[in-house]
Each structure stands twice: as C-alpha cells, then as structure tokens.
PDB file of C-alpha atoms in Angstrom:
ATOM      1  CA  UNK A 194     -15.713  33.566  -2.631  1.00 46.00           C
ATOM      2  CA  UNK A 195     -17.649  30.324  -2.183  1.00 54.00           C
ATOM      3  CA  UNK A 196     -19.299  29.606   1.128  1.00 63.00           C
ATOM      4  CA  UNK A 197     -17.550  27.325   3.581  1.00 80.00           C
ATOM      5  CA  UNK A 198     -19.019  25.492   6.520  1.00 94.00           C
ATOM      6  CA  UNK A 199     -16.290  24.758   9.084  1.00 95.00           C
ATOM      7  CA  UNK A 200     -18.619  22.813  11.415  1.00 96.00           C
ATOM      8  CA  UNK A 201     -19.703  20.500   8.591  1.00 97.00           C
ATOM      9  CA  UNK A 202     -16.136  20.017   7.352  1.00 96.00           C
ATOM     10  CA  UNK A 203     -15.072  19.134  10.888  1.00 96.00           C
ATOM     11  CA  UNK A 204     -17.960  16.683  11.167  1.00 97.00           C
ATOM     12  CA  UNK A 205     -17.047  14.904   7.904  1.00 97.00           C
ATOM     13  CA  UNK A 206     -13.349  14.908   8.795  1.00 96.00           C
ATOM     14  CA  UNK A 207     -14.115  13.372  12.194  1.00 97.00           C
ATOM     15  CA  UNK A 208     -16.340  10.802  10.452  1.00 97.00           C
ATOM     16  CA  UNK A 209     -13.475   9.774   8.165  1.00 97.00           C
ATOM     17  CA  UNK A 210     -10.755   9.694  10.812  1.00 96.00           C
ATOM     18  CA  UNK A 211      -8.749   6.499  10.447  1.00 96.00           C
ATOM     19  CA  UNK A 212      -9.988   5.724   6.942  1.00 96.00           C
ATOM     20  CA  UNK A 213      -7.287   5.188   4.324  1.00 95.00           C
ATOM     21  CA  UNK A 214      -6.595   7.538   1.401  1.00 93.00           C
ATOM     22  CA  UNK A 215      -9.231  10.211   2.142  1.00 96.00           C
ATOM     23  CA  UNK A 216      -8.440  13.464   0.338  1.00 96.00           C
ATOM     24  CA  UNK A 217     -10.338  16.750   0.593  1.00 95.00           C
ATOM     25  CA  UNK A 218     -10.500  18.916  -2.543  1.00 95.00           C
ATOM     26  CA  UNK A 219     -12.486  21.910  -3.749  1.00 93.00           C
ATOM     27  CA  UNK A 220     -14.918  20.927  -6.490  1.00 88.00           C
ATOM     28  CA  UNK A 221     -17.936  22.738  -7.932  1.00 81.00           C
ATOM     29  CA  UNK A 222     -17.322  25.530  -5.402  1.00 87.00           C
ATOM     30  CA  UNK A 223     -17.671  23.195  -2.440  1.00 92.00           C
ATOM     31  CA  UNK A 224     -15.549  20.897  -0.310  1.00 95.00           C
ATOM     32  CA  UNK A 225     -15.469  17.327  -1.602  1.00 96.00           C
ATOM     33  CA  UNK A 226     -14.053  14.177  -0.058  1.00 97.00           C
ATOM     34  CA  UNK A 227     -12.440  11.514  -2.222  1.00 96.00           C
ATOM     35  CA  UNK A 228     -11.145   7.999  -1.762  1.00 96.00           C
ATOM     36  CA  UNK A 229      -8.781   7.278  -4.628  1.00 89.00           C
ATOM     37  CA  UNK A 230     -10.343   8.879  -7.694  1.00 87.00           C
ATOM     38  CA  UNK A 231     -13.902   8.538  -6.398  1.00 92.00           C
ATOM     39  CA  UNK A 232     -15.855  11.215  -4.610  1.00 95.00           C
ATOM     40  CA  UNK A 233     -17.970   9.918  -1.727  1.00 97.00           C
ATOM     41  CA  UNK A 234     -19.042  13.001   0.257  1.00 98.00           C
ATOM     42  CA  UNK A 235     -19.322  16.750  -0.093  1.00 97.00           C
ATOM     43  CA  UNK A 236     -20.455  19.863   1.684  1.00 97.00           C
ATOM     44  CA  UNK A 237     -22.889  21.467  -0.740  1.00 94.00           C
ATOM     45  CA  UNK A 238     -23.056  25.236  -1.191  1.00 92.00           C
ATOM     46  CA  UNK A 239     -26.310  25.389   0.761  1.00 93.00           C
ATOM     47  CA  UNK A 240     -24.686  23.995   3.902  1.00 96.00           C
ATOM     48  CA  UNK A 241     -25.746  20.370   3.579  1.00 97.00           C
ATOM     49  CA  UNK A 242     -23.693  17.184   3.685  1.00 98.00           C
ATOM     50  CA  UNK A 243     -24.153  14.931   0.671  1.00 98.00           C
ATOM     51  CA  UNK A 244     -23.078  11.313   0.367  1.00 98.00           C
ATOM     52  CA  UNK A 245     -22.779   9.131  -2.728  1.00 98.00           C
ATOM     53  CA  UNK A 246     -24.399   5.742  -2.188  1.00 98.00           C
ATOM     54  CA  UNK A 247     -23.934   3.350  -5.092  1.00 96.00           C
ATOM     55  CA  UNK A 248     -25.881   0.546  -3.424  1.00 96.00           C
ATOM     56  CA  UNK A 249     -29.592   0.945  -4.274  1.00 96.00           C
ATOM     57  CA  UNK A 250     -30.757  -0.378  -0.892  1.00 97.00           C
ATOM     58  CA  UNK A 251     -28.548   2.067   1.027  1.00 97.00           C
ATOM     59  CA  UNK A 252     -29.689   4.928  -1.201  1.00 97.00           C
ATOM     60  CA  UNK A 253     -33.356   4.098  -0.585  1.00 97.00           C
ATOM     61  CA  UNK A 254     -32.777   3.609   3.147  1.00 98.00           C
ATOM     62  CA  UNK A 255     -31.204   7.029   3.620  1.00 98.00           C
ATOM     63  CA  UNK A 256     -33.650   8.774   1.311  1.00 97.00           C
ATOM     64  CA  UNK A 257     -36.539   7.357   3.371  1.00 97.00           C
ATOM     65  CA  UNK A 258     -35.331   9.188   6.499  1.00 98.00           C
ATOM     66  CA  UNK A 259     -37.120  12.396   7.410  1.00 98.00           C
ATOM     67  CA  UNK A 260     -35.149  15.390   6.158  1.00 98.00           C
ATOM     68  CA  UNK A 261     -33.079  13.473   3.590  1.00 98.00           C
ATOM     69  CA  UNK A 262     -33.436  14.488  -0.039  1.00 97.00           C
ATOM     70  CA  UNK A 263     -31.814  13.801  -3.398  1.00 97.00           C
ATOM     71  CA  UNK A 264     -28.935  16.118  -4.214  1.00 96.00           C
ATOM     72  CA  UNK A 265     -29.693  18.376  -7.156  1.00 94.00           C
ATOM     73  CA  UNK A 266     -27.089  20.543  -8.842  1.00 89.00           C
ATOM     74  CA  UNK A 267     -29.329  23.183 -10.357  1.00 89.00           C
ATOM     75  CA  UNK A 268     -32.250  21.451 -12.055  1.00 93.00           C
ATOM     76  CA  UNK A 269     -30.385  18.138 -12.415  1.00 94.00           C
ATOM     77  CA  UNK A 270     -30.808  15.405  -9.821  1.00 95.00           C
ATOM     78  CA  UNK A 271     -27.472  13.695  -9.282  1.00 95.00           C
ATOM     79  CA  UNK A 272     -27.586   9.890  -9.438  1.00 95.00           C
ATOM     80  CA  UNK A 273     -26.641   8.052  -6.236  1.00 96.00           C
ATOM     81  CA  UNK A 274     -26.417  11.245  -4.165  1.00 97.00           C
ATOM     82  CA  UNK A 275     -28.421  12.027  -1.049  1.00 98.00           C
ATOM     83  CA  UNK A 276     -28.260  15.091   1.201  1.00 98.00           C
ATOM     84  CA  UNK A 277     -28.338  13.714   4.739  1.00 98.00           C
ATOM     85  CA  UNK A 278     -30.987  15.101   7.088  1.00 98.00           C
ATOM     86  CA  UNK A 279     -29.898  18.378   8.651  1.00 97.00           C
ATOM     87  CA  UNK A 280     -30.499  16.752  12.057  1.00 97.00           C
ATOM     88  CA  UNK A 281     -27.344  14.694  11.316  1.00 97.00           C
ATOM     89  CA  UNK A 282     -25.305  17.910  11.444  1.00 97.00           C
ATOM     90  CA  UNK A 283     -25.724  17.716  15.230  1.00 95.00           C
ATOM     91  CA  UNK A 284     -25.601  13.902  15.476  1.00 96.00           C
ATOM     92  CA  UNK A 285     -22.015  12.729  15.091  1.00 96.00           C
ATOM     93  CA  UNK A 286     -22.882   9.014  15.205  1.00 97.00           C
ATOM     94  CA  UNK A 287     -25.614   9.156  12.555  1.00 97.00           C
ATOM     95  CA  UNK A 288     -23.491  11.293  10.253  1.00 98.00           C
ATOM     96  CA  UNK A 289     -20.443   9.086  10.711  1.00 98.00           C
ATOM     97  CA  UNK A 290     -22.403   5.936   9.895  1.00 98.00           C
ATOM     98  CA  UNK A 291     -23.564   7.300   6.530  1.00 98.00           C
ATOM     99  CA  UNK A 292     -20.273   8.981   5.591  1.00 98.00           C
ATOM    100  CA  UNK A 293     -18.427   5.720   6.294  1.00 98.00           C
ATOM    101  CA  UNK A 294     -20.998   3.716   4.314  1.00 98.00           C
ATOM    102  CA  UNK A 295     -20.494   6.069   1.355  1.00 98.00           C
ATOM    103  CA  UNK A 296     -16.719   5.709   1.708  1.00 98.00           C
ATOM    104  CA  UNK A 297     -16.970   1.902   1.658  1.00 97.00           C
ATOM    105  CA  UNK A 298     -19.246   1.922  -1.381  1.00 96.00           C
ATOM    106  CA  UNK A 299     -16.941   4.226  -3.361  1.00 95.00           C
ATOM    107  CA  UNK A 300     -13.586   2.810  -2.336  1.00 93.00           C
ATOM    108  CA  UNK A 301     -12.075   1.280  -5.463  1.00 75.00           C
ATOM    109  CA  UNK A 302     -15.220   2.025  -7.503  1.00 58.00           C
ATOM    110  CA  UNK A 303     -13.332   3.573 -10.423  1.00 51.00           C
ATOM    111  CA  UNK A 304     -10.750   0.775 -10.487  1.00 44.00           C
ATOM    112  CA  UNK A 305     -13.538  -1.823 -10.531  1.00 45.00           C
ATOM    113  CA  UNK A 306     -15.345   0.015 -13.336  1.00 44.00           C
ATOM    114  CA  UNK A 307     -12.121   0.147 -15.388  1.00 45.00           C
ATOM    115  CA  UNK A 308     -11.609  -3.600 -14.877  1.00 44.00           C
ATOM    116  CA  UNK A 309     -15.171  -4.363 -16.028  1.00 42.00           C
ATOM    117  CA  UNK A 310     -14.695  -2.136 -19.083  1.00 45.00           C
ATOM    118  CA  UNK A 311     -11.371  -3.833 -19.907  1.00 49.00           C
ATOM    119  CA  UNK A 312     -12.915  -7.315 -19.702  1.00 49.00           C
ATOM    120  CA  UNK A 313     -15.837  -6.189 -21.885  1.00 49.00           C
ATOM    121  CA  UNK A 314     -13.461  -4.684 -24.449  1.00 52.00           C
ATOM    122  CA  UNK A 315     -11.498  -7.963 -24.621  1.00 60.00           C
ATOM    123  CA  UNK A 316     -14.728  -9.914 -25.244  1.00 59.00           C
ATOM    124  CA  UNK A 317     -15.776  -7.519 -28.005  1.00 54.00           C
ATOM    125  CA  UNK A 318     -12.318  -7.779 -29.616  1.00 56.00           C
ATOM    126  CA  UNK A 319     -12.463 -11.577 -29.446  1.00 64.00           C
ATOM    127  CA  UNK A 320     -15.892 -11.685 -31.118  1.00 54.00           C
ATOM    128  CA  UNK A 321     -14.731  -9.227 -33.795  1.00 54.00           C
ATOM    129  CA  UNK A 322     -11.596 -11.322 -34.458  1.00 56.00           C
ATOM    130  CA  UNK A 323     -13.742 -14.450 -34.919  1.00 63.00           C
ATOM    131  CA  UNK A 324     -15.983 -12.601 -37.380  1.00 55.00           C
ATOM    132  CA  UNK A 325     -12.972 -11.385 -39.376  1.00 53.00           C
ATOM    133  CA  UNK A 326     -11.473 -14.883 -39.399  1.00 63.00           C
ATOM    134  CA  UNK A 327     -14.796 -16.343 -40.582  1.00 66.00           C
ATOM    135  CA  UNK A 328     -15.095 -13.798 -43.408  1.00 64.00           C
ATOM    136  CA  UNK A 329     -11.466 -14.379 -44.458  1.00 67.00           C
ATOM    137  CA  UNK A 330     -11.935 -18.156 -44.597  1.00 67.00           C
TER     138      UNK A 330
END
C-alpha cells in the first residue's frame, strides 16, 4: 500500500479551506488536489508537498527559497512543479500562501487552454479555406 501522510494532508486541506471546487484524488500513488480538471498540489510519496506554479516568476520565487526543489518523478523533472521547503510542513501560513497561489494559477487553466486551442483551430481552418478557394478560382 502506498504511503500516506495524514499531517501533510491535513495541512493542505486546511490551506484550501473555503476555496471552491477543490477535490482530493489518489494519483500516481499519492494524494493529489484538483481544481476543476487541473491538479495544483500533491503529497509526494517521499512525504513532501508539491505545488504546480504556472507563472514563471512564482516558480522562480519559490524555487529560490532554501529547501525548495523541483519535483522529479523518477529521473524526469516535472515542469512547473516545486516541492515546498520541508520547513513549511510546520509553518501553516507559509504553506497556505503557496498552496493558495498554486490553486489560483491552476483554476480554469484547462478551460483557458481549450479556448486558446479552439481559437487557433478556427484560424487554421480559415486560412486553409482561403487557400482552397484561391486554388479553385
């Protein structure tokens, strides 16, 4: 059975109290926290809290803190993910600030990406239609 870390789950759950549409699921053998379809935090198998920061400045800011490190799943470094410093495991305010920042950055992220893809697809279709019309003329 996969390891669980009740203290860390409690810390993340307290950090997300009052936030809309937060769902906890098991994923990759660990506890993961989602907003909509997007994952924004997890408790990694090694007993560390990870947050997904899509904003480059936020990512760099957290990574610059002593004890923070990129999250790696095996040999692969996961884009946008940072394991918060272990000192945050005993600092509710610091942990909450970063978990909430990750939540904000991932809220609606998949919907926004789908919208961008849809707009891009329409532009490509329009260009293709013009080319076909030009060839037919």
